[in-house]
Every structure is written in C-alpha cells, then in structure tokens.
Coordinates of C-alpha atoms and ligand atoms in Angstrom, one line a residue:
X1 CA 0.0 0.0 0.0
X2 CA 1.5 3.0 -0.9
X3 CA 1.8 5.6 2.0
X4 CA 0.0 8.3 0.6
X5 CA -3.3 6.0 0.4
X6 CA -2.2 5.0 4.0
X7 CA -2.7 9.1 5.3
X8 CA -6.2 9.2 3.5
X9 CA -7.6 5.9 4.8
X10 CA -6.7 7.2 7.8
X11 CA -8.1 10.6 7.3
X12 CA -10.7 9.8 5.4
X13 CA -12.1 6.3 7.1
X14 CA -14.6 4.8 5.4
X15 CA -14.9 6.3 2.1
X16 CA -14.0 3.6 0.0
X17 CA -14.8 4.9 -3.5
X18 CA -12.1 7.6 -2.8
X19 CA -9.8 5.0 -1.5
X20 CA -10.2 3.0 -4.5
X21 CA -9.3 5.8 -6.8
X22 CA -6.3 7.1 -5.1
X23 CA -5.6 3.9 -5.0
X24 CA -5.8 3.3 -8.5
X25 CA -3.7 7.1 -9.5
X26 CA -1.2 6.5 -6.7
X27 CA -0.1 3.0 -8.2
X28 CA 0.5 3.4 -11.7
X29 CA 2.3 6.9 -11.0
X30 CA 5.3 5.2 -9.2
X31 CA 7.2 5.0 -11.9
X32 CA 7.0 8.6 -12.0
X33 CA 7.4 9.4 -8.8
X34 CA 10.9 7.2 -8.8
X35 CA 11.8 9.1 -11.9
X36 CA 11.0 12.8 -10.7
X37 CA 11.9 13.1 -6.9
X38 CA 11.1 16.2 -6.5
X39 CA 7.1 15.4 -6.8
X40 CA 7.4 13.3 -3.1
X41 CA 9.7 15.9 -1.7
X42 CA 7.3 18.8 -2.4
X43 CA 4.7 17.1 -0.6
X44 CA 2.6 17.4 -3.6
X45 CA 1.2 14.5 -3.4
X46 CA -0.5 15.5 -0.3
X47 CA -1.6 18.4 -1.2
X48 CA -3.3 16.7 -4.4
X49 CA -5.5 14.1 -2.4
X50 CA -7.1 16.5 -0.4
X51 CA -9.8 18.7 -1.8
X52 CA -9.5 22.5 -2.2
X53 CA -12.8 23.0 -0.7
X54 CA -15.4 21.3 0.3
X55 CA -18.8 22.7 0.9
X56 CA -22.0 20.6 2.6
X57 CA -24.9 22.5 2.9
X58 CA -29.0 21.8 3.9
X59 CA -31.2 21.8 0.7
X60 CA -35.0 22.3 2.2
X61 CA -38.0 21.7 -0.2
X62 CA -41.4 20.8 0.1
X63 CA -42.7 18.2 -2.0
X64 CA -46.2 18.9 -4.0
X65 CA -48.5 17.2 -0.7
X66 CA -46.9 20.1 1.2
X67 CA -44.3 17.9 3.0
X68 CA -41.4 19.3 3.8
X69 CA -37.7 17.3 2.8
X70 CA -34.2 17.9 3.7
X71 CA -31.8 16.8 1.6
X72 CA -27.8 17.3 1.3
X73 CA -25.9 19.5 -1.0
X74 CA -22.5 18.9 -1.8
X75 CA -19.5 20.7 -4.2
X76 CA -16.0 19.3 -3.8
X77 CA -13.4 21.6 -5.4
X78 CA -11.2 19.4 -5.7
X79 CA -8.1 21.0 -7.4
X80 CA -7.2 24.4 -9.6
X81 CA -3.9 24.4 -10.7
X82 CA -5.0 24.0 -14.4
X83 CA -8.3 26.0 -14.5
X84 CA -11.8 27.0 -13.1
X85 CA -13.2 23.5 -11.2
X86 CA -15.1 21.9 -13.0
X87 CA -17.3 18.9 -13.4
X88 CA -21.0 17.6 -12.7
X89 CA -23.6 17.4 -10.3
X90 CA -25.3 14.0 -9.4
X91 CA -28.0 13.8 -8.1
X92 CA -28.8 10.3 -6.7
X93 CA -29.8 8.6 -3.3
X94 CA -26.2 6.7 -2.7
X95 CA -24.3 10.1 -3.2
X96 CA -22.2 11.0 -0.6
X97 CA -19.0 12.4 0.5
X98 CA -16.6 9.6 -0.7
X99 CA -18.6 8.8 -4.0
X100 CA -18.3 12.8 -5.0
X101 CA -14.8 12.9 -3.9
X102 CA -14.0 9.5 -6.1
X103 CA -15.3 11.8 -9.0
X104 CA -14.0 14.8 -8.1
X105 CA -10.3 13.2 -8.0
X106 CA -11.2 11.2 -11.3
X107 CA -12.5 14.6 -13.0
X108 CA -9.0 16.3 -11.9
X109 CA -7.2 14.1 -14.2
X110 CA -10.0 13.7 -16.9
X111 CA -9.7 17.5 -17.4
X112 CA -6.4 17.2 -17.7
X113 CA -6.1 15.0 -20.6
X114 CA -8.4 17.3 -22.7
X115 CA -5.6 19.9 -22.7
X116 CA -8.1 22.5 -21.9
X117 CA -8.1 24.7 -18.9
X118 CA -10.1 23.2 -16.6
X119 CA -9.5 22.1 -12.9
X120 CA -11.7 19.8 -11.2
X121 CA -14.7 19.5 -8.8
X122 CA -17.8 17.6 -8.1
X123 CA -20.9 17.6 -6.8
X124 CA -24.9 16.9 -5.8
X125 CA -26.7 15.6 -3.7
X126 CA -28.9 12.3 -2.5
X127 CA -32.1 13.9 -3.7
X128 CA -33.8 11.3 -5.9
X129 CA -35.5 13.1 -9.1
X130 CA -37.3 9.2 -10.0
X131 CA -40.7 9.4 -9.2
X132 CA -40.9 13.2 -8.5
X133 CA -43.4 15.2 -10.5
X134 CA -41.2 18.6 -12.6
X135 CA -42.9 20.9 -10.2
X136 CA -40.8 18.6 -7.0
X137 CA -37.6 18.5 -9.4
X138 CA -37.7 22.7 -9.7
X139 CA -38.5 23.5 -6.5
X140 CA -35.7 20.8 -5.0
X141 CA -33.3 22.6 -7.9
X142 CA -34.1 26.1 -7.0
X143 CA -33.4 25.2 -3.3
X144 CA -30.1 23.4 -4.1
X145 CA -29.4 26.4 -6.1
X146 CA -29.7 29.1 -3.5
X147 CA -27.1 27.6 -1.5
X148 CA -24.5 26.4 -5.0
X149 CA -24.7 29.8 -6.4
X150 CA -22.2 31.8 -4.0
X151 CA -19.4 29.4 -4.6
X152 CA -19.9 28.9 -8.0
X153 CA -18.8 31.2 -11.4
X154 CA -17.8 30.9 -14.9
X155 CA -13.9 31.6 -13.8
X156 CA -14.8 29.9 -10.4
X157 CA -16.7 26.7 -10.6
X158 CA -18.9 25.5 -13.7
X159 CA -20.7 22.7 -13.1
X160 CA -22.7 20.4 -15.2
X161 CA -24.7 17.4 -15.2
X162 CA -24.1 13.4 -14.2
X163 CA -26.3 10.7 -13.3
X164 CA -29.4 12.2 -12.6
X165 CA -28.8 15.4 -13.8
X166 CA -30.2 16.5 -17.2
X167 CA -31.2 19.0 -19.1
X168 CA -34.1 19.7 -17.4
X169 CA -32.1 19.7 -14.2
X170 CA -29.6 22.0 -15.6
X171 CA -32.5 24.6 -16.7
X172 CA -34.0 24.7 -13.3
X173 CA -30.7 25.3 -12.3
X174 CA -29.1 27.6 -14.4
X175 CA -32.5 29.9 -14.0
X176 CA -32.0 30.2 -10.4
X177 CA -28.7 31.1 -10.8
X178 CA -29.2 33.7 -13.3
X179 CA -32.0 35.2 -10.8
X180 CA -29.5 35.4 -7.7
X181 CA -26.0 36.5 -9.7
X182 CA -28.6 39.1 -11.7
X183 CA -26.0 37.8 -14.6
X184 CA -26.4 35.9 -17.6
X185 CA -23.1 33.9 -17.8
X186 CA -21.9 30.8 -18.7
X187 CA -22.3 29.6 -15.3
X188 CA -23.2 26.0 -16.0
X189 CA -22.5 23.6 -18.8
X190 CA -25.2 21.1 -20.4
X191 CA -27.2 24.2 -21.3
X192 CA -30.2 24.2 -23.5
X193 CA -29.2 25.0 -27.4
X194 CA -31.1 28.3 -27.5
X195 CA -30.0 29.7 -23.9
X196 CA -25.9 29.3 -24.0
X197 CA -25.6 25.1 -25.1
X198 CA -23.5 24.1 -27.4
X199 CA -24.5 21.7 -29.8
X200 CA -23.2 18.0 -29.2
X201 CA -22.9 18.3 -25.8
X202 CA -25.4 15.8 -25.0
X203 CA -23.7 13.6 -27.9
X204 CA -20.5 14.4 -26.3
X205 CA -19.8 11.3 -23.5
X206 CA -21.2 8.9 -26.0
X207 CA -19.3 10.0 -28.9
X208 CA -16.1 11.0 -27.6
X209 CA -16.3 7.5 -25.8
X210 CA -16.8 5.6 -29.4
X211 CA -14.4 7.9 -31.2
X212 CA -11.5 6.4 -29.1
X213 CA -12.9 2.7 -29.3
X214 CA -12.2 3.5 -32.9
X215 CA -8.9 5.1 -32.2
X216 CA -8.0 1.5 -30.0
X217 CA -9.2 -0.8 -33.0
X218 CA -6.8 0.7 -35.1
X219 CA -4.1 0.2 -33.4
X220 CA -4.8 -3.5 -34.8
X221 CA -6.0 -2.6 -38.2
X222 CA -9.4 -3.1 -36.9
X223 CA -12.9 -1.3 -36.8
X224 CA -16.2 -1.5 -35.2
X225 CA -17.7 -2.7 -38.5
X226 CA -20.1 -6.0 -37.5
X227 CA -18.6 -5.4 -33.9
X228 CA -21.1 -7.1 -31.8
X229 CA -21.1 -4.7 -28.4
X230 CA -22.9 -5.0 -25.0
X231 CA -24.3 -1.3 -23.1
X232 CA -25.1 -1.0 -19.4
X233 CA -27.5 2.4 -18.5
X234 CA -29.8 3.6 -20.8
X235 CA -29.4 7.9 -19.6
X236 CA -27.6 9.8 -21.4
X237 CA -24.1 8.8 -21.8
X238 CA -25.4 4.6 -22.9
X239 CA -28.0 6.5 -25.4
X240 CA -25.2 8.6 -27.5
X241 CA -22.7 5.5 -27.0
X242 CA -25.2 3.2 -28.7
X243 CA -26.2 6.4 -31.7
X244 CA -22.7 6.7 -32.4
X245 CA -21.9 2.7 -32.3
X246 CA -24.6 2.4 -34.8
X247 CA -23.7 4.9 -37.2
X248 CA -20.0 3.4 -37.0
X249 CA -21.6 -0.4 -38.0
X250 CA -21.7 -2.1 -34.9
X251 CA -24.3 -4.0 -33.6
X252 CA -25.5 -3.2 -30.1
X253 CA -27.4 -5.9 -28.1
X254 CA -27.7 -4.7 -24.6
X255 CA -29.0 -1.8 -22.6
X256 CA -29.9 -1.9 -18.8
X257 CA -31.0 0.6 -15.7
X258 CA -30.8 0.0 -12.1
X259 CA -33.7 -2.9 -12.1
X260 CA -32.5 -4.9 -14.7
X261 CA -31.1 -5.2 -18.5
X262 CA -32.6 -5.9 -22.0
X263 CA -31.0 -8.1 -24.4
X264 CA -31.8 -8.0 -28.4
X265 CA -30.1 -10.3 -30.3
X266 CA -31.1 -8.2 -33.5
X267 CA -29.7 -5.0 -32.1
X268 CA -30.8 -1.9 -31.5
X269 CA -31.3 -0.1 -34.4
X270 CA -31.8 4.0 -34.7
X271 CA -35.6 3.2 -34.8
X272 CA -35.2 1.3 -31.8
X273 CA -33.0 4.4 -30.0
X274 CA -35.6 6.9 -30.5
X275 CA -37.7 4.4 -28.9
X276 CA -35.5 4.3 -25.5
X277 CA -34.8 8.2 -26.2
X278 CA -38.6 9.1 -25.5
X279 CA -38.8 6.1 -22.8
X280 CA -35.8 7.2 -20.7
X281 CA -36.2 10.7 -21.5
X282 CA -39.9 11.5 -21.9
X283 CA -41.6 9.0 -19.9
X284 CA -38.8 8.5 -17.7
X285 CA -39.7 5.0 -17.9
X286 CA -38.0 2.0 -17.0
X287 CA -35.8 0.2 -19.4
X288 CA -38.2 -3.0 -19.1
X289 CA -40.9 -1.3 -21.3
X290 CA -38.4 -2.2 -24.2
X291 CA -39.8 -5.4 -24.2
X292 CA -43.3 -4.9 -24.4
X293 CA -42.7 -3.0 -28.1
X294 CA -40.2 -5.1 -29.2
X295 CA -41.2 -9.2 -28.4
X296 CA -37.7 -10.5 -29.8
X297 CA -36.2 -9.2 -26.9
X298 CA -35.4 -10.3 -23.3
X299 CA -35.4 -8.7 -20.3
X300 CA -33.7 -9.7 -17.2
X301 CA -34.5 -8.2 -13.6
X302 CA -31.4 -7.2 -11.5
X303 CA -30.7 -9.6 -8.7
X304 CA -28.2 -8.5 -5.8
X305 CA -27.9 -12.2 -4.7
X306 CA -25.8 -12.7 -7.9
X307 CA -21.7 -12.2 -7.1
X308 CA -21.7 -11.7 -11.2
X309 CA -24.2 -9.3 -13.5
X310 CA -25.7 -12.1 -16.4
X311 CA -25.3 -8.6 -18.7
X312 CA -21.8 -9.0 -19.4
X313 CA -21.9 -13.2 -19.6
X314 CA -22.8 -12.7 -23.1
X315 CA -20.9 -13.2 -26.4
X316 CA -20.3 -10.0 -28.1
X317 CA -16.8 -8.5 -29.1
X318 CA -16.8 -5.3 -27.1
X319 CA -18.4 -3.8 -23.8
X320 CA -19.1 -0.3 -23.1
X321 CA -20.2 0.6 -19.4
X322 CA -21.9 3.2 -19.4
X323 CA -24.5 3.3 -16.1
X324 CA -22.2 3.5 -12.4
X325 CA -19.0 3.1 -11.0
X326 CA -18.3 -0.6 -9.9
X327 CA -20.5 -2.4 -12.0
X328 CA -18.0 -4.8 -13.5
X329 CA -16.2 -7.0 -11.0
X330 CA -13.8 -9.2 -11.0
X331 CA -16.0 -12.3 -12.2
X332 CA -17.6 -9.8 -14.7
X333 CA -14.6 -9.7 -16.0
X334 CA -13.3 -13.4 -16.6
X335 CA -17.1 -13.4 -18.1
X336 CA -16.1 -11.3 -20.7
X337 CA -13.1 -12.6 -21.6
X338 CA -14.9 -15.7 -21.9
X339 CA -17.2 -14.5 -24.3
X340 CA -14.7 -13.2 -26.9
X341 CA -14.6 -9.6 -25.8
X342 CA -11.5 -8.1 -26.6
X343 CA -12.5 -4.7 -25.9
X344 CA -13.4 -2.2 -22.9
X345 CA -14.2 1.0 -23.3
X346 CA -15.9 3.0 -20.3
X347 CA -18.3 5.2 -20.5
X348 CA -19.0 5.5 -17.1
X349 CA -17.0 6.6 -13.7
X350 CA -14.7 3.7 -12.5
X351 CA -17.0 0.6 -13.6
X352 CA -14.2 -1.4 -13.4
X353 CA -13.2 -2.7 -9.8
X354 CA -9.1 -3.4 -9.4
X355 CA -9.3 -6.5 -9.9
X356 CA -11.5 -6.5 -12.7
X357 CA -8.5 -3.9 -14.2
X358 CA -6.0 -6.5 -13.5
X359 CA -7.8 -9.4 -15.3
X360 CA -8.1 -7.0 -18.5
X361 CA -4.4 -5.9 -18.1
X362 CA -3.0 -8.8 -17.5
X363 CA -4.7 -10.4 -20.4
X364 CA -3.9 -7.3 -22.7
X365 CA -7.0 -6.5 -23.9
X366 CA -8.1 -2.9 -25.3
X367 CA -9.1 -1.5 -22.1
X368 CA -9.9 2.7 -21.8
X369 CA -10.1 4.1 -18.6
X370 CA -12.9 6.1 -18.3
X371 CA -10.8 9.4 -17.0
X372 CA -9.6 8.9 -20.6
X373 CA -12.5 7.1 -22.6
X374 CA -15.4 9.2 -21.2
X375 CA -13.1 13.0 -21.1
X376 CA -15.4 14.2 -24.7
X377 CA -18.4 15.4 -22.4
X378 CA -16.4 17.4 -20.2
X379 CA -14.4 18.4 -23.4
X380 CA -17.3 19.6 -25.0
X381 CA -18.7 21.0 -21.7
X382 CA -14.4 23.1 -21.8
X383 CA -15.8 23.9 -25.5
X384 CA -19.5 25.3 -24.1
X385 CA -17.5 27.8 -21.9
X386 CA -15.4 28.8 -25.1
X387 CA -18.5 29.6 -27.2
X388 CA -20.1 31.2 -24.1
X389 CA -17.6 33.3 -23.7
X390 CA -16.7 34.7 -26.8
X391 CA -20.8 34.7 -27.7
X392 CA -20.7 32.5 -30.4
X393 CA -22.4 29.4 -31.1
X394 CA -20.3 27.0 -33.2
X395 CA -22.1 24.8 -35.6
X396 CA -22.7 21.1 -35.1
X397 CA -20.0 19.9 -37.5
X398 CA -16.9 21.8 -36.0
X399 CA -17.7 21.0 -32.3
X400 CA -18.2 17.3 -33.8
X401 CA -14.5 17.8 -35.6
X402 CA -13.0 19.1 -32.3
X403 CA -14.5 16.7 -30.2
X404 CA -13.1 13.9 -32.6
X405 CA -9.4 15.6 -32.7
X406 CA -9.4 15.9 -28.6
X407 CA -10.5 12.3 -28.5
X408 CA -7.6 11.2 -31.1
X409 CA -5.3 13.5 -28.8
X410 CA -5.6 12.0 -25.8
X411 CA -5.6 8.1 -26.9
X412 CA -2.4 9.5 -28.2
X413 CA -1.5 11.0 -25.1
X414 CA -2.1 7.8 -23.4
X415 CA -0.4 5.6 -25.4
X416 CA 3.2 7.9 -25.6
X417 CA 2.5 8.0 -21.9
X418 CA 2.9 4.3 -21.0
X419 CA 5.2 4.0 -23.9
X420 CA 7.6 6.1 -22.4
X421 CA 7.4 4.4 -19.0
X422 CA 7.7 0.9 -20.6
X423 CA 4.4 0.0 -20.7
X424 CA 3.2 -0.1 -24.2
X425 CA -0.6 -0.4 -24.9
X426 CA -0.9 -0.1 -21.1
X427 CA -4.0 3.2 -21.9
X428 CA -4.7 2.8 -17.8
X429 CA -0.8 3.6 -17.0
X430 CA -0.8 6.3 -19.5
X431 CA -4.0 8.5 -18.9
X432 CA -3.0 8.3 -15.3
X433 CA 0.6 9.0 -15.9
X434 CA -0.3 11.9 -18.6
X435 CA -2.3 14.0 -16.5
X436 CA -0.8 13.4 -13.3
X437 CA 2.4 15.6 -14.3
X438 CA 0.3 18.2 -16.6
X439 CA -1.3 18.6 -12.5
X440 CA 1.1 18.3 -10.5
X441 CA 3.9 20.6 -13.0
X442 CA 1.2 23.1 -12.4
X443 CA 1.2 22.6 -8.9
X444 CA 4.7 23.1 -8.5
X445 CA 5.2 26.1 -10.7
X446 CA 2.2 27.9 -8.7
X447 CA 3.8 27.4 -5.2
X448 CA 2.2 25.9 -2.0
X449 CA -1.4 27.5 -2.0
Ligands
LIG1 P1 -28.0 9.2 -16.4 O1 -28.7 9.5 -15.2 O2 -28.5 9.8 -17.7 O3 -28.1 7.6 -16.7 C1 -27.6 6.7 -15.7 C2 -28.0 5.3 -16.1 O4 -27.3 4.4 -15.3 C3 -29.5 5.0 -15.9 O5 -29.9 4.1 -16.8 C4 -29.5 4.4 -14.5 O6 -30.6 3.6 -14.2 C5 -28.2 3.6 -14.5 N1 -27.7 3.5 -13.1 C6 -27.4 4.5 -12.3 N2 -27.0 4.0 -11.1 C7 -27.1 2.7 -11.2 C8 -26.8 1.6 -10.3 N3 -26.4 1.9 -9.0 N4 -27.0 0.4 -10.8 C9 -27.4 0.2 -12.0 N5 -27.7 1.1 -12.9 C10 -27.5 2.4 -12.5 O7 -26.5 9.4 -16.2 P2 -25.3 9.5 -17.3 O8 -25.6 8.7 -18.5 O9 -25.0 11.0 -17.5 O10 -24.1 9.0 -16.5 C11 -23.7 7.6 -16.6 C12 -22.3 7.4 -16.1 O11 -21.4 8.2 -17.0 C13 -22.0 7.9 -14.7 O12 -21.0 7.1 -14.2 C14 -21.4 9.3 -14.9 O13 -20.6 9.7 -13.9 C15 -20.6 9.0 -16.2 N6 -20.3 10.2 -17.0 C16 -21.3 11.0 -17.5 C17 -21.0 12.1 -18.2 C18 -22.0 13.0 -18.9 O14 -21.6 13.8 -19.7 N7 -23.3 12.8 -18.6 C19 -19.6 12.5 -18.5 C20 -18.6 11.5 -18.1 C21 -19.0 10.4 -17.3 P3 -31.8 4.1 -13.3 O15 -32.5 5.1 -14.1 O16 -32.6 3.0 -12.9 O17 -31.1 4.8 -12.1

C-alpha cells in the first residue's frame, strides 16, 4: 500500500470509492514518482488528495403534498492548478462524500487530458428526481441552487450534469442562478441550445467514448464494422454511445438501468434508440418497457444475490459501461473474456473494480479508462464555456470535428505515456501518468497555495 493511500484511509475512514481511486492514480504513478523526486519531496502528493474545498450544505424543499424534505448539498473543489473547477452534479440517493470525492479526484485528471483549462470538482446531492413530479424536481433545484450559487462562477466553478442530472435539471438550475447572480453567464455547462448550449454536448460522452474505441481498434487494423457490443445504462451517456456505435456499423445488443437489462439479439437499431430516447427521457420509464414493443427481446431483472451481472456473460466483441462506478467486478470480468470480448471502453465513472482492471491488463486486452474514454463530455462542456464566452455558437459539424481531434489527442496521449514508461498499450498507465504531471507541474510552478 502506498503511503499516501495510508494518510487518506486514515483521514478519510470509510470512504471507500475515494480509497479505490487514489488507489488506482497512486499506483501506476510510481514510476513517476521514482523518476522525478522532486514530486514526493514537495509534498505534492498530499496536497493533491485532499480537496480544495469542500462545501455541505441543507437543501430544504417541500414536496407537492406540502411535506417538507431535507436533503444534502454537496461541491468538492477538488483541485485548480489547471483552471476554473469543473465537473458535474449528481443527483442520486447513494451520493455522498466519498462517492463525489471519487469523481472529483477522477475529474481532476480527466480534465487534464483534454488539454483544456479546466481544474476539477464535483458535486450533488442524495435527492432522488425518479418518481418526483417537474414541479418537485424545480422546487428541490431552485433550493439546491440558493445555497450552490455563491461558490460557483464561470472563472470559479462551472458545473454540469451526471447521473441524474439533465437538461431539465440544468434549466432549473441555471434559471436560479441567473436570478441570484442578476448575470447571464456561462455559469453551468449542459445548457439548453437556445440559452448558451452548445451543440453536441449531450452527444458528447457517448461519442467522444466511441471515437476512441475506434482510435484503440486501429491500433490492430481493426474497426467496429459488424462489432457485436454490450451497453449497461440507458441515460444519457449509454443513449449517444449506442447512436454513435450504430452509425459506426456495430451491432449493439444490450441496454440496462438499475432494475434490470434488456437483451436483443437483432440490435438496437436507430428506430429502436428513438424508442429508448422518449422512454428514458420522456416518460422516464424503465428500461423493461423495451420489451413490451419489441417481443424478440429479453429482459432480465437485476438480482443482488448474484456475485456476477448475467449482462456481461454474453458473447459479443466489445463492452461499453456506461450506467455507475463498480459495476464490473472481478468475475464480470473473466465473463467477458470468456465470451470473446476483446475490448473495454468505459463510459461510465470507475465501472471497473481493481481486480476486474488486472484481469483485462494482465490479459492485454483494449481496455480505456474512463478518465480517458469518457473526457469528450467534459471536453465539449471546456468547449461550451469557449463559445459562451466569446458569444458565439459553433455549428454542429466543427464541435463534432474538435470533439473527434481531442478524442484522437488524448488516446495519443495515453499511449506515448505508458510508452515512455515501458508500458506499451498499457492506456490505464498512460492517462494516469499523462495527467498526473500536466497537474502536478502546475502545482509546482504555482507554489504551496
Ligand atoms: P443518467 O442519469 O442519464 O443515466 C444513468 C444510467 O445508469 C441510468 O440508466 C441508471 O438507471 C443507471 N444507473 C445509475 N445508477 C445505477 C446503479 N447503481 N446500478 C445500475 N444502474 C444504475 O447518467 P449519465 O448517463 O449521465 O451517466 C452515466 C455514467 O457516466 C456515470 O458514471 C457518470 O458519472 C458518467 N459520465 C457522465 C458524463 C455525462 O456527460 N453525462 C460524462 C462523463 C462520465 P436508473 O434510471 O434505474 O437509475
């Protein structure tokens, strides 16, 4: 264990998703750290495990029977050295301190390998918008709002949205905030297209996360042409996955939310997207209902008794996680290896455990971190800010073109990274590596603050 993980366990007891991902930065930095002395010395690494600032606040609401509800608030600036914090709000009932400091520390790095200027923060709360009529989800938004908006800016903080947090979360918010600053400023990312949005930010996650599939499969002359690929979620990130996967030639068979998973053999077609679109994001449905329109398919209910999740015991050629952080394990993994896949790309937060990392590195698959894999939303949220700021709206094709260059850029990045360490192919080793000396450089040249 290295000793750095030893001072936050001990610090920090009990938050185990922030254990896990220092864990997993701290590791496969060593090699850097033996190289560059100076980074220990400094007592840098320290100073980058522990947030900024963290902020907790009450979020009071009533609900539309008059009740009144107190939820938590949450925004962990994590770290600034490279820019204005920056990363989404989740709103979710397990979020709490260590899952939004998991993220936060993830995001740090993620905005790193973009090369644009942004630091990184995270935040939400354990408000739970299923079920709640729009009138609950404004009222709760306005009231998270009134406490966000004094630590937040567009050179500050500019956050933006994560599980649970869509558009229509992001315009409750972003009207409160415009109320309270009296200012009409790029405050938030995830915008609506006619109020400050760019266009292909919702694509963006999804996209960006197929764009460096594509860069990985070419690495062995390979595309996703007739790729057979699993999906977990079905929000926003598994949706634009799926479009883009589609467009590309592969054939998608999976799609799941928190109560179970479809499977359909034929795939999911664009007719059959639009379909889950208006389900997920309409009706906010459940991803069950899939089977109801389309017979051929199967549905299977989630089971916690399971050590395994039956969606990724399947035989397909690639699997892209795209719902929550953990949700491929260690037996997950030998699964999928099993059944031919010889590809991982996440989507999602830190779906993989350790050991489900290990198995895929040790049997050299194509696996992308998601700090690397899933870095086009945020990219696209750097290139919001951009347009917001200059009052400009770039058109669909050139935000496309950019998000497809920063993609190519950092599976480039990643691969020169473990290259130069000796670890060729090793994309875990060198997003980690890549971004953890853009940071910590930064750091360095800025002086203990
Ligand atoms: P959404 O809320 O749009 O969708 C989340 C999906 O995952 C839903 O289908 C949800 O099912 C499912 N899910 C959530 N929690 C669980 C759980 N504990 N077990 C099983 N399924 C679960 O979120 P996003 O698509 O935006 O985010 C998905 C992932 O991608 C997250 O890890 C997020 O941090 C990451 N991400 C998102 C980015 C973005 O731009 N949105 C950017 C980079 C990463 P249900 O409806 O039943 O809860």
């Amino acid at each position: 264990m290295t000793d750095i993980l030893k001072i936050v366990q001990s610090r920090d007891p009990g938050e185990k998703e922030f254990h896990q991902a220092v864990h997993e930065v701290m590791e496969t930095v060593k090699p850097v750290l033996d190289r560059n002395p100076q980074y220990r010395e400094s007592g840098v690494l320290v100073r980058i495990v522990e947030p900024e600032r963290t902020i907790i606040f009450q979020v009071p609401w009533m609900d539309d029977q008059g009740q009144i509800h107190i939820n938590r608030g949450f925004r962990i600036q994590m770290n600034s050295a490279i820019g204005p914090y920056k990363g989404g709000l989740r709103f979710h009932p397990s979020v709490n301190l260590s899952i939004l400091k998991f993220l936060a520390f993830e995001q740090v790095f993620k905005n790193a390998l973009t090369t644009l200027a942004m630091g990184g923060g995270k935040g939400g709360s354990d408000f739970d918008p299923k079920g709640k009529s729009d009138n609950e989800v404004m009222r709760f938004c306005q009231a998270f709002m009134l406490e966000l908006f004094r630590h937040i800016g567009p050179n500050t903080d500019v956050p933006a949205g994560d599980i649970g947090v869509g558009a229509r979360e992001i315009g409750y918010l972003f009207g409160m905030y415009r109320k309270l600053a009296n200012e009409f400023t790029g405050v938030l990312s995830g915008k609506g297209l006619g109020w400050g949005g760019s266009l292909i930010r919702p694509e963006a996650t999804g996209y960006g996360c197929v764009y460096f599939a594509s860069e990985m499969l070419s690495t062995q002359n390979k595309t996703l042409e007739g790729k057979i690929c699993l999906v977990s979620g079905a929000g926003n990130v598994a949706q634009y996955t799926v479009e883009k996967l589609v467009e590309m030639g592969a054939k998608v068979i999976s799609l799941s939310d928190s109560s179970g998973f479809i499977c359909d053999e034929e795939g999911i077609d664009g007719k059959k997207l639009a379909f889950v679109k208006w389900l997920k994001n309409v009706r906010r449905g459940r991803i069950k209902d899939y089977v109801d329109k389309y017979s051929q398919s199967t549905y299977t209910e989630a089971d916690s008794s399971l050590d395994y999740n039956p969606l990724w015991n399947r035989k397909a050629d690639c699997a892209f996680p795209c719902a929550t952080q953990n949700e491929i394990n260690g037996k997950d993994a030998l699964n999928l290896l099993r059944n031919n896949v010889g590809l991982v790309a996440e989507g999602s937060n830190m779906p993989s455990t350790p050991e489900a990392i290990d198995i895929f590195l040790d049997k050299k698959i194509l696996y992308a971190p998601g700090k690397a894999s899933n870095a086009g939303g945020v990219a696209v949220s750097g290139l919001e800010m951009a347009q917001n700021s200059m009052r400009l709206n770039w058109p669909r094709e050139e935000v496309d073109g950019r998000l497809r260059f920063i993609m190519k850029n950092i599976h480039k990045t990643c691969l020169d990274a473990a290259e130069e360490y000796g670890l060729p192919g090793n994309y875990q080793a060198g997003a980690n590596i890549a971004s953890f000396v853009k940071v910590v450089n930064a750091m360095l040249d800025q002086g203990l603050v």
